[in-house]
Amino acid sequence: MDKRELIKSAFKAKEKAYVPYSNFHVGAAVLMEDGSIYTGCNIESASYSPTNCAERTAIFKAVSEGKRKIKAIAIVGDSGYTYPCGVCRQVIREFGLDAIVIIAKSEDEYKEYTLEELLPYSFGPEDLNNAKK
Ligand code: THU
């Protein structure tokens, strides 16, 4: 996996952030199982709650193109190391229980986690499948 390339893609996506309310720019790049990369930025709304985080923009682009399995995701934001919000952690979990999450400050300065570290004891698709009917 080329982590530098993934981080670079996230920085490029961050430039597209639509953030007239927070002015907080975030970019994400998701590497799917087949090697494809999808990028996303955060997109805000005048009514605030429809705001979509960069991570979910990238993941939803991938999923809507038929990709289902996340290998890794790189996240960059305005606050040094920018960690994914709880909602995005849950969405990463849906498509990447084994995903590597890269939180980057620059192409050379990054921290790496497993999704499991960021969202331990998670609830996911298997729980619904295993439910007693
Ligand atoms: N945001 C993201 O895009 N990803 C994160 O991981 C944290 C928060 C966005 C949402 C909103 O547009 C802005 O950052 C401030 O919360």
Short mmCIF file of N, CA, C and O and ligand atoms in Angstrom, two decimals:
data_model
loop_
_atom_site.label_atom_id
_atom_site.label_comp_id
_atom_site.label_asym_id
_atom_site.label_seq_id
_atom_site.Cartn_x
_atom_site.Cartn_y
_atom_site.Cartn_z
N MET A 1 0.85 -1.20 0.00
CA MET A 1 0.00 0.00 0.00
C MET A 1 0.88 1.26 0.00
O MET A 1 1.81 1.34 0.79
N ASP A 2 0.58 2.17 -0.91
CA ASP A 2 1.35 3.41 -0.97
C ASP A 2 0.68 4.47 -0.09
O ASP A 2 -0.25 5.16 -0.51
N LYS A 3 1.15 4.55 1.16
CA LYS A 3 0.49 5.46 2.12
C LYS A 3 0.66 6.92 1.71
O LYS A 3 -0.24 7.74 1.88
N ARG A 4 1.85 7.24 1.19
CA ARG A 4 2.10 8.63 0.77
C ARG A 4 1.11 9.05 -0.30
O ARG A 4 0.59 10.17 -0.29
N GLU A 5 0.85 8.15 -1.24
CA GLU A 5 -0.09 8.47 -2.32
C GLU A 5 -1.49 8.70 -1.77
O GLU A 5 -2.20 9.62 -2.18
N LEU A 6 -1.87 7.86 -0.80
CA LEU A 6 -3.21 7.98 -0.21
C LEU A 6 -3.33 9.32 0.55
O LEU A 6 -4.34 10.03 0.44
N ILE A 7 -2.30 9.65 1.30
CA ILE A 7 -2.31 10.91 2.06
C ILE A 7 -2.33 12.11 1.09
O ILE A 7 -3.07 13.08 1.29
N LYS A 8 -1.55 12.01 0.04
CA LYS A 8 -1.51 13.08 -0.98
C LYS A 8 -2.91 13.30 -1.57
O LYS A 8 -3.35 14.43 -1.76
N SER A 9 -3.59 12.19 -1.86
CA SER A 9 -4.95 12.28 -2.43
C SER A 9 -5.90 12.95 -1.44
O SER A 9 -6.77 13.72 -1.83
N ALA A 10 -5.72 12.65 -0.14
CA ALA A 10 -6.58 13.26 0.88
C ALA A 10 -6.34 14.78 0.94
O ALA A 10 -7.28 15.57 1.04
N PHE A 11 -5.07 15.18 0.86
CA PHE A 11 -4.76 16.63 0.87
C PHE A 11 -5.37 17.33 -0.34
O PHE A 11 -5.86 18.46 -0.24
N LYS A 12 -5.35 16.66 -1.49
CA LYS A 12 -5.91 17.25 -2.70
C LYS A 12 -7.43 17.43 -2.54
O LYS A 12 -8.00 18.46 -2.91
N ALA A 13 -8.07 16.43 -1.95
CA ALA A 13 -9.52 16.49 -1.74
C ALA A 13 -9.88 17.60 -0.75
O ALA A 13 -10.92 18.26 -0.89
N LYS A 14 -9.02 17.81 0.23
CA LYS A 14 -9.26 18.84 1.25
C LYS A 14 -9.40 20.23 0.62
O LYS A 14 -10.16 21.07 1.11
N GLU A 15 -8.70 20.44 -0.47
CA GLU A 15 -8.78 21.74 -1.16
C GLU A 15 -10.20 22.04 -1.65
O GLU A 15 -10.57 23.19 -1.87
N LYS A 16 -10.99 20.98 -1.83
CA LYS A 16 -12.35 21.15 -2.36
C LYS A 16 -13.39 21.32 -1.25
O LYS A 16 -14.58 21.47 -1.54
N ALA A 17 -12.97 21.28 0.00
CA ALA A 17 -13.92 21.36 1.11
C ALA A 17 -14.86 22.57 0.95
O ALA A 17 -14.40 23.69 0.65
N TYR A 18 -16.14 22.31 1.16
CA TYR A 18 -17.14 23.39 1.10
C TYR A 18 -17.53 23.68 2.55
O TYR A 18 -18.33 22.97 3.16
N VAL A 19 -16.88 24.71 3.14
CA VAL A 19 -17.01 24.92 4.58
C VAL A 19 -17.26 26.40 4.93
O VAL A 19 -16.52 27.01 5.70
N PRO A 20 -18.32 26.99 4.37
CA PRO A 20 -18.57 28.41 4.64
C PRO A 20 -18.93 28.71 6.09
O PRO A 20 -18.84 29.85 6.53
N TYR A 21 -19.32 27.69 6.87
CA TYR A 21 -19.79 27.94 8.25
C TYR A 21 -18.70 27.66 9.27
O TYR A 21 -18.46 28.47 10.17
N SER A 22 -18.00 26.56 9.14
CA SER A 22 -16.95 26.24 10.12
C SER A 22 -15.57 26.73 9.67
O SER A 22 -14.68 26.92 10.49
N ASN A 23 -15.39 26.84 8.38
CA ASN A 23 -14.07 27.13 7.81
C ASN A 23 -13.04 26.07 8.23
O ASN A 23 -11.84 26.34 8.26
N PHE A 24 -13.51 24.88 8.55
CA PHE A 24 -12.64 23.77 8.95
C PHE A 24 -12.59 22.77 7.79
O PHE A 24 -13.59 22.10 7.49
N HIS A 25 -11.44 22.70 7.15
CA HIS A 25 -11.30 21.88 5.93
C HIS A 25 -10.84 20.46 6.28
O HIS A 25 -9.88 20.29 7.02
N VAL A 26 -11.51 19.48 5.68
CA VAL A 26 -11.12 18.08 5.88
C VAL A 26 -11.10 17.38 4.52
O VAL A 26 -11.95 17.65 3.66
N GLY A 27 -10.14 16.49 4.36
CA GLY A 27 -10.07 15.67 3.14
C GLY A 27 -9.85 14.22 3.53
O GLY A 27 -9.24 13.94 4.56
N ALA A 28 -10.35 13.32 2.71
CA ALA A 28 -10.17 11.89 2.97
C ALA A 28 -9.94 11.17 1.66
O ALA A 28 -10.43 11.59 0.60
N ALA A 29 -9.17 10.09 1.75
CA ALA A 29 -8.98 9.23 0.58
C ALA A 29 -9.09 7.79 1.07
O ALA A 29 -8.44 7.40 2.04
N VAL A 30 -9.93 7.05 0.39
CA VAL A 30 -10.18 5.67 0.81
C VAL A 30 -9.64 4.71 -0.25
O VAL A 30 -9.85 4.90 -1.45
N LEU A 31 -8.86 3.73 0.24
CA LEU A 31 -8.31 2.70 -0.65
C LEU A 31 -9.19 1.47 -0.52
O LEU A 31 -9.33 0.91 0.58
N MET A 32 -9.75 1.03 -1.63
CA MET A 32 -10.64 -0.11 -1.60
C MET A 32 -9.85 -1.39 -1.91
O MET A 32 -8.70 -1.34 -2.35
N GLU A 33 -10.50 -2.52 -1.68
CA GLU A 33 -9.84 -3.83 -1.81
C GLU A 33 -9.24 -4.04 -3.20
O GLU A 33 -8.19 -4.65 -3.35
N ASP A 34 -9.91 -3.51 -4.24
CA ASP A 34 -9.42 -3.73 -5.61
C ASP A 34 -8.32 -2.74 -6.01
O ASP A 34 -7.91 -2.71 -7.16
N GLY A 35 -7.88 -1.92 -5.06
CA GLY A 35 -6.79 -0.99 -5.35
C GLY A 35 -7.25 0.39 -5.78
O GLY A 35 -6.43 1.30 -5.94
N SER A 36 -8.55 0.55 -5.97
CA SER A 36 -9.04 1.86 -6.40
C SER A 36 -9.07 2.83 -5.21
O SER A 36 -9.19 2.42 -4.05
N ILE A 37 -8.95 4.12 -5.53
CA ILE A 37 -8.94 5.17 -4.51
C ILE A 37 -10.08 6.15 -4.81
O ILE A 37 -10.25 6.58 -5.95
N TYR A 38 -10.85 6.47 -3.78
CA TYR A 38 -11.91 7.47 -3.90
C TYR A 38 -11.61 8.56 -2.86
O TYR A 38 -11.17 8.26 -1.75
N THR A 39 -11.88 9.79 -3.24
CA THR A 39 -11.58 10.89 -2.33
C THR A 39 -12.85 11.66 -1.99
O THR A 39 -13.86 11.58 -2.70
N GLY A 40 -12.78 12.41 -0.89
CA GLY A 40 -13.93 13.23 -0.51
C GLY A 40 -13.52 14.38 0.38
O GLY A 40 -12.45 14.35 1.01
N CYS A 41 -14.36 15.40 0.41
CA CYS A 41 -14.15 16.55 1.30
C CYS A 41 -15.41 16.71 2.14
O CYS A 41 -16.44 16.09 1.85
N ASN A 42 -15.33 17.53 3.18
CA ASN A 42 -16.55 17.82 3.93
C ASN A 42 -17.38 18.86 3.18
O ASN A 42 -16.85 19.75 2.49
N ILE A 43 -18.69 18.71 3.30
CA ILE A 43 -19.64 19.56 2.59
C ILE A 43 -20.68 20.03 3.59
O ILE A 43 -21.41 19.21 4.17
N GLU A 44 -20.72 21.33 3.84
CA GLU A 44 -21.62 21.86 4.86
C GLU A 44 -22.92 22.39 4.25
O GLU A 44 -23.07 22.45 3.03
N SER A 45 -23.84 22.75 5.14
CA SER A 45 -25.16 23.20 4.71
C SER A 45 -25.60 24.36 5.59
O SER A 45 -25.29 24.39 6.79
N ALA A 46 -26.35 25.27 5.00
CA ALA A 46 -26.86 26.42 5.75
C ALA A 46 -27.76 25.97 6.90
O ALA A 46 -27.88 26.68 7.90
N SER A 47 -28.35 24.80 6.78
CA SER A 47 -29.16 24.32 7.90
C SER A 47 -28.37 23.35 8.79
O SER A 47 -28.95 22.62 9.60
N TYR A 48 -27.04 23.38 8.63
CA TYR A 48 -26.06 22.69 9.50
C TYR A 48 -26.12 21.17 9.53
O TYR A 48 -25.15 20.51 9.23
N SER A 49 -27.27 20.59 9.95
CA SER A 49 -27.26 19.15 10.19
C SER A 49 -27.03 18.29 8.94
O SER A 49 -26.54 17.17 9.07
N PRO A 50 -27.37 18.77 7.75
CA PRO A 50 -27.08 17.92 6.57
C PRO A 50 -25.59 17.82 6.23
O PRO A 50 -25.21 17.10 5.32
N THR A 51 -24.75 18.51 6.97
CA THR A 51 -23.31 18.48 6.72
C THR A 51 -22.79 17.05 6.60
O THR A 51 -23.14 16.17 7.39
N ASN A 52 -21.96 16.83 5.59
CA ASN A 52 -21.36 15.50 5.40
C ASN A 52 -19.84 15.59 5.59
O ASN A 52 -19.19 16.45 4.98
N CYS A 53 -19.32 14.72 6.42
CA CYS A 53 -17.87 14.70 6.67
C CYS A 53 -17.12 14.18 5.44
O CYS A 53 -17.67 13.43 4.62
N ALA A 54 -15.86 14.54 5.37
CA ALA A 54 -15.00 14.13 4.25
C ALA A 54 -14.94 12.60 4.12
O ALA A 54 -15.00 12.06 3.00
N GLU A 55 -14.82 11.93 5.25
CA GLU A 55 -14.70 10.47 5.24
C GLU A 55 -15.92 9.82 4.59
O GLU A 55 -15.81 8.93 3.75
N ARG A 56 -17.09 10.31 5.00
CA ARG A 56 -18.31 9.70 4.44
C ARG A 56 -18.49 10.07 2.97
O ARG A 56 -18.97 9.26 2.18
N THR A 57 -18.09 11.26 2.59
CA THR A 57 -18.16 11.61 1.16
C THR A 57 -17.34 10.60 0.35
O THR A 57 -17.83 10.05 -0.65
N ALA A 58 -16.12 10.34 0.80
CA ALA A 58 -15.23 9.42 0.06
C ALA A 58 -15.81 8.00 0.04
O ALA A 58 -15.86 7.35 -1.01
N ILE A 59 -16.26 7.54 1.21
CA ILE A 59 -16.77 6.16 1.30
C ILE A 59 -18.04 6.00 0.47
O ILE A 59 -18.21 5.01 -0.26
N PHE A 60 -18.92 6.99 0.52
CA PHE A 60 -20.18 6.87 -0.23
C PHE A 60 -19.93 6.91 -1.74
O PHE A 60 -20.63 6.26 -2.51
N LYS A 61 -18.92 7.66 -2.14
CA LYS A 61 -18.56 7.65 -3.57
C LYS A 61 -18.11 6.25 -3.98
O LYS A 61 -18.53 5.72 -5.01
N ALA A 62 -17.29 5.62 -3.15
CA ALA A 62 -16.78 4.27 -3.46
C ALA A 62 -17.93 3.27 -3.50
O ALA A 62 -18.06 2.48 -4.45
N VAL A 63 -18.76 3.31 -2.47
CA VAL A 63 -19.85 2.33 -2.37
C VAL A 63 -20.84 2.50 -3.52
O VAL A 63 -21.32 1.53 -4.10
N SER A 64 -21.09 3.74 -3.89
CA SER A 64 -22.05 3.97 -4.98
C SER A 64 -21.47 3.61 -6.34
O SER A 64 -22.18 3.57 -7.34
N GLU A 65 -20.17 3.31 -6.37
CA GLU A 65 -19.55 2.78 -7.60
C GLU A 65 -19.38 1.27 -7.50
O GLU A 65 -18.67 0.65 -8.29
N GLY A 66 -20.01 0.68 -6.49
CA GLY A 66 -20.02 -0.79 -6.39
C GLY A 66 -18.91 -1.36 -5.53
O GLY A 66 -18.81 -2.58 -5.39
N LYS A 67 -18.06 -0.53 -4.97
CA LYS A 67 -16.97 -1.03 -4.13
C LYS A 67 -17.49 -1.23 -2.71
O LYS A 67 -18.25 -0.42 -2.21
N ARG A 68 -17.05 -2.31 -2.07
CA ARG A 68 -17.65 -2.64 -0.78
C ARG A 68 -16.65 -2.78 0.37
O ARG A 68 -17.04 -2.72 1.53
N LYS A 69 -15.36 -2.99 0.04
CA LYS A 69 -14.42 -3.31 1.13
C LYS A 69 -13.28 -2.29 1.21
O LYS A 69 -12.50 -2.13 0.29
N ILE A 70 -13.22 -1.63 2.37
CA ILE A 70 -12.18 -0.63 2.62
C ILE A 70 -10.92 -1.31 3.15
O ILE A 70 -10.98 -2.06 4.13
N LYS A 71 -9.79 -1.01 2.50
CA LYS A 71 -8.49 -1.49 3.01
C LYS A 71 -7.89 -0.46 3.95
O LYS A 71 -7.37 -0.79 5.00
N ALA A 72 -7.95 0.80 3.52
CA ALA A 72 -7.35 1.88 4.32
C ALA A 72 -8.03 3.19 4.00
O ALA A 72 -8.60 3.37 2.91
N ILE A 73 -7.96 4.12 4.97
CA ILE A 73 -8.48 5.46 4.72
C ILE A 73 -7.50 6.46 5.33
O ILE A 73 -7.00 6.25 6.44
N ALA A 74 -7.18 7.50 4.56
CA ALA A 74 -6.31 8.57 5.06
C ALA A 74 -7.18 9.80 5.30
O ALA A 74 -8.07 10.12 4.48
N ILE A 75 -6.94 10.47 6.42
CA ILE A 75 -7.75 11.64 6.80
C ILE A 75 -6.82 12.80 7.14
O ILE A 75 -5.86 12.63 7.91
N VAL A 76 -7.12 13.96 6.57
CA VAL A 76 -6.34 15.17 6.88
C VAL A 76 -7.30 16.32 7.15
O VAL A 76 -8.35 16.42 6.53
N GLY A 77 -6.92 17.16 8.11
CA GLY A 77 -7.80 18.28 8.46
C GLY A 77 -7.00 19.45 8.97
O GLY A 77 -5.76 19.42 8.99
N ASP A 78 -7.73 20.48 9.40
CA ASP A 78 -7.08 21.72 9.81
C ASP A 78 -6.53 21.68 11.23
O ASP A 78 -5.90 22.64 11.66
N SER A 79 -6.79 20.61 11.98
CA SER A 79 -6.38 20.64 13.38
C SER A 79 -5.19 19.73 13.67
O SER A 79 -5.19 18.95 14.61
N GLY A 80 -4.16 19.81 12.86
CA GLY A 80 -3.03 18.91 13.06
C GLY A 80 -3.49 17.51 12.75
O GLY A 80 -3.88 17.22 11.62
N TYR A 81 -3.47 16.65 13.73
CA TYR A 81 -4.04 15.32 13.54
C TYR A 81 -5.56 15.42 13.73
O TYR A 81 -6.02 15.74 14.83
N THR A 82 -6.31 15.17 12.68
CA THR A 82 -7.77 15.27 12.73
C THR A 82 -8.36 13.86 12.73
O THR A 82 -8.23 13.13 11.74
N TYR A 83 -8.99 13.52 13.83
CA TYR A 83 -9.54 12.16 13.98
C TYR A 83 -10.98 12.11 13.48
O TYR A 83 -11.71 13.10 13.57
N PRO A 84 -11.41 10.96 12.98
CA PRO A 84 -12.78 10.84 12.47
C PRO A 84 -13.82 10.91 13.58
O PRO A 84 -13.59 10.41 14.69
N CYS A 85 -14.93 11.52 13.30
CA CYS A 85 -16.02 11.61 14.28
C CYS A 85 -16.63 10.21 14.48
O CYS A 85 -16.36 9.27 13.73
N GLY A 86 -17.47 10.10 15.48
CA GLY A 86 -18.07 8.80 15.80
C GLY A 86 -18.92 8.24 14.68
O GLY A 86 -18.91 7.03 14.42
N VAL A 87 -19.65 9.12 14.00
CA VAL A 87 -20.51 8.65 12.90
C VAL A 87 -19.65 8.06 11.79
O VAL A 87 -19.94 6.98 11.26
N CYS A 88 -18.56 8.73 11.46
CA CYS A 88 -17.69 8.23 10.39
C CYS A 88 -16.99 6.94 10.80
O CYS A 88 -16.80 6.05 9.97
N ARG A 89 -16.62 6.81 12.07
CA ARG A 89 -16.03 5.55 12.53
C ARG A 89 -17.00 4.40 12.29
O ARG A 89 -16.63 3.31 11.88
N GLN A 90 -18.27 4.64 12.55
CA GLN A 90 -19.28 3.61 12.36
C GLN A 90 -19.44 3.28 10.87
O GLN A 90 -19.63 2.11 10.51
N VAL A 91 -19.35 4.28 10.02
CA VAL A 91 -19.48 4.03 8.57
C VAL A 91 -18.25 3.30 8.04
O VAL A 91 -18.36 2.40 7.21
N ILE A 92 -17.06 3.65 8.55
CA ILE A 92 -15.85 2.91 8.16
C ILE A 92 -16.03 1.44 8.57
O ILE A 92 -15.74 0.52 7.80
N ARG A 93 -16.55 1.24 9.76
CA ARG A 93 -16.74 -0.11 10.28
C ARG A 93 -17.66 -0.95 9.39
O ARG A 93 -17.45 -2.13 9.16
N GLU A 94 -18.69 -0.32 8.85
CA GLU A 94 -19.66 -1.02 7.99
C GLU A 94 -18.95 -1.68 6.80
O GLU A 94 -19.31 -2.79 6.40
N PHE A 95 -17.95 -0.97 6.25
CA PHE A 95 -17.29 -1.46 5.03
C PHE A 95 -15.83 -1.85 5.26
O PHE A 95 -15.14 -2.15 4.29
N GLY A 96 -15.37 -1.81 6.52
CA GLY A 96 -13.95 -2.11 6.74
C GLY A 96 -13.61 -2.46 8.16
O GLY A 96 -12.87 -1.73 8.81
N LEU A 97 -14.09 -3.59 8.60
CA LEU A 97 -13.78 -4.03 9.97
C LEU A 97 -12.26 -4.15 10.16
O LEU A 97 -11.74 -3.90 11.25
N ASP A 98 -11.54 -4.50 9.09
CA ASP A 98 -10.07 -4.65 9.19
C ASP A 98 -9.33 -3.43 8.66
O ASP A 98 -8.13 -3.49 8.41
N ALA A 99 -10.04 -2.33 8.45
CA ALA A 99 -9.42 -1.16 7.79
C ALA A 99 -8.31 -0.55 8.64
O ALA A 99 -8.35 -0.55 9.87
N ILE A 100 -7.32 -0.01 7.93
CA ILE A 100 -6.26 0.78 8.56
C ILE A 100 -6.68 2.25 8.42
O ILE A 100 -7.07 2.68 7.33
N VAL A 101 -6.61 2.99 9.52
CA VAL A 101 -6.99 4.41 9.50
C VAL A 101 -5.72 5.23 9.68
O VAL A 101 -5.03 5.11 10.70
N ILE A 102 -5.43 6.05 8.69
CA ILE A 102 -4.21 6.87 8.70
C ILE A 102 -4.60 8.33 8.96
O ILE A 102 -5.38 8.92 8.19
N ILE A 103 -4.10 8.88 10.04
CA ILE A 103 -4.40 10.27 10.39
C ILE A 103 -3.12 11.05 10.12
O ILE A 103 -2.10 10.82 10.79
N ALA A 104 -3.18 11.96 9.15
CA ALA A 104 -1.93 12.58 8.69
C ALA A 104 -1.89 14.09 8.90
O ALA A 104 -2.89 14.79 8.78
N LYS A 105 -0.68 14.53 9.24
CA LYS A 105 -0.41 15.96 9.37
C LYS A 105 0.32 16.44 8.11
O LYS A 105 0.21 17.59 7.70
N SER A 106 1.07 15.54 7.53
CA SER A 106 1.75 15.78 6.26
C SER A 106 2.01 14.39 5.66
O SER A 106 1.70 13.38 6.28
N GLU A 107 2.61 14.39 4.46
CA GLU A 107 2.88 13.09 3.83
C GLU A 107 3.84 12.23 4.64
O GLU A 107 3.84 11.00 4.52
N ASP A 108 4.65 12.88 5.45
CA ASP A 108 5.64 12.14 6.24
C ASP A 108 5.27 11.98 7.70
O ASP A 108 5.86 11.17 8.40
N GLU A 109 4.34 12.79 8.15
CA GLU A 109 3.95 12.72 9.57
C GLU A 109 2.54 12.18 9.66
O GLU A 109 1.57 12.90 9.35
N TYR A 110 2.44 10.94 10.07
CA TYR A 110 1.10 10.36 10.21
C TYR A 110 1.08 9.32 11.32
O TYR A 110 2.12 8.78 11.70
N LYS A 111 -0.11 9.07 11.84
CA LYS A 111 -0.33 8.02 12.81
C LYS A 111 -1.25 6.99 12.18
O LYS A 111 -2.06 7.34 11.31
N GLU A 112 -1.10 5.77 12.63
CA GLU A 112 -1.85 4.69 11.99
C GLU A 112 -2.57 3.87 13.06
O GLU A 112 -1.98 3.55 14.09
N TYR A 113 -3.82 3.56 12.80
CA TYR A 113 -4.62 2.79 13.76
C TYR A 113 -5.40 1.72 13.00
O TYR A 113 -5.65 1.86 11.80
N THR A 114 -5.83 0.71 13.72
CA THR A 114 -6.82 -0.17 13.12
C THR A 114 -8.18 0.42 13.48
O THR A 114 -8.31 1.14 14.48
N LEU A 115 -9.17 0.09 12.66
CA LEU A 115 -10.53 0.58 12.96
C LEU A 115 -10.95 0.09 14.34
O LEU A 115 -11.57 0.81 15.13
N GLU A 116 -10.54 -1.14 14.63
CA GLU A 116 -10.86 -1.77 15.92
C GLU A 116 -10.34 -0.95 17.11
O GLU A 116 -11.00 -0.85 18.14
N GLU A 117 -9.19 -0.32 16.94
CA GLU A 117 -8.65 0.52 18.01
C GLU A 117 -9.50 1.78 18.20
O GLU A 117 -9.66 2.27 19.31
N LEU A 118 -10.00 2.31 17.10
CA LEU A 118 -10.78 3.54 17.17
C LEU A 118 -12.24 3.31 17.53
O LEU A 118 -12.93 4.21 18.01
N LEU A 119 -12.71 2.08 17.28
CA LEU A 119 -14.11 1.76 17.57
C LEU A 119 -14.18 0.34 18.15
O LEU A 119 -14.61 -0.60 17.46
N PRO A 120 -13.75 0.20 19.39
CA PRO A 120 -13.75 -1.15 19.99
C PRO A 120 -15.18 -1.62 20.32
O PRO A 120 -16.07 -0.78 20.47
N TYR A 121 -15.35 -2.91 20.44
CA TYR A 121 -16.67 -3.49 20.80
C TYR A 121 -17.78 -2.93 19.92
O TYR A 121 -18.82 -2.50 20.40
N SER A 122 -17.53 -2.88 18.63
CA SER A 122 -18.48 -2.21 17.75
C SER A 122 -19.68 -3.08 17.40
O SER A 122 -19.64 -4.32 17.52
N PHE A 123 -20.70 -2.42 16.95
CA PHE A 123 -21.90 -3.08 16.44
C PHE A 123 -21.81 -3.05 14.92
O PHE A 123 -21.43 -2.02 14.34
N GLY A 124 -22.12 -4.17 14.27
CA GLY A 124 -22.00 -4.18 12.82
C GLY A 124 -22.95 -5.15 12.17
O GLY A 124 -23.81 -5.73 12.83
N PRO A 125 -22.80 -5.34 10.85
CA PRO A 125 -23.72 -6.17 10.07
C PRO A 125 -23.89 -7.58 10.63
O PRO A 125 -25.00 -8.12 10.62
N GLU A 126 -22.79 -8.15 11.16
CA GLU A 126 -22.86 -9.53 11.67
C GLU A 126 -23.85 -9.64 12.83
O GLU A 126 -24.49 -10.66 13.02
N ASP A 127 -23.95 -8.58 13.62
CA ASP A 127 -24.87 -8.61 14.76
C ASP A 127 -26.31 -8.79 14.30
O ASP A 127 -27.09 -9.52 14.91
N LEU A 128 -26.66 -8.14 13.22
CA LEU A 128 -28.03 -8.27 12.69
C LEU A 128 -28.23 -9.67 12.11
O LEU A 128 -29.27 -10.29 12.30
N ASN A 129 -27.18 -10.16 11.41
CA ASN A 129 -27.29 -11.49 10.80
C ASN A 129 -27.39 -12.60 11.86
O ASN A 129 -27.99 -13.62 11.62
N ASN A 130 -26.75 -12.35 13.03
CA ASN A 130 -26.74 -13.37 14.07
C ASN A 130 -27.92 -13.27 15.03
O ASN A 130 -28.04 -14.06 15.96
N ALA A 131 -28.75 -12.26 14.81
CA ALA A 131 -29.85 -12.04 15.75
C ALA A 131 -30.82 -13.21 15.72
O ALA A 131 -31.08 -13.80 14.67
N LYS A 132 -31.34 -13.54 16.89
CA LYS A 132 -32.34 -14.61 16.97
C LYS A 132 -33.66 -14.05 16.44
O LYS A 132 -34.11 -13.01 16.88
N LYS A 133 -34.21 -14.75 15.46
CA LYS A 133 -35.43 -14.23 14.85
C LYS A 133 -36.65 -14.80 15.58
O LYS A 133 -36.64 -15.89 16.05
N1 THU B 1 -15.49 16.99 9.84
C1 THU B 1 -15.07 16.07 8.91
O1 THU B 1 -15.27 16.25 7.71
N2 THU B 1 -14.45 14.96 9.36
C2 THU B 1 -14.06 14.74 10.63
O2 THU B 1 -13.47 13.73 10.92
C3 THU B 1 -14.38 15.75 11.68
C4 THU B 1 -15.34 16.80 11.26
C5 THU B 1 -16.11 18.23 9.37
C6 THU B 1 -17.58 18.38 9.59
C7 THU B 1 -17.72 19.88 9.54
O3 THU B 1 -17.83 20.29 8.19
C8 THU B 1 -16.41 20.41 10.07
O4 THU B 1 -15.50 19.33 9.99
C9 THU B 1 -16.48 20.92 11.49
O5 THU B 1 -17.07 19.98 12.32
#
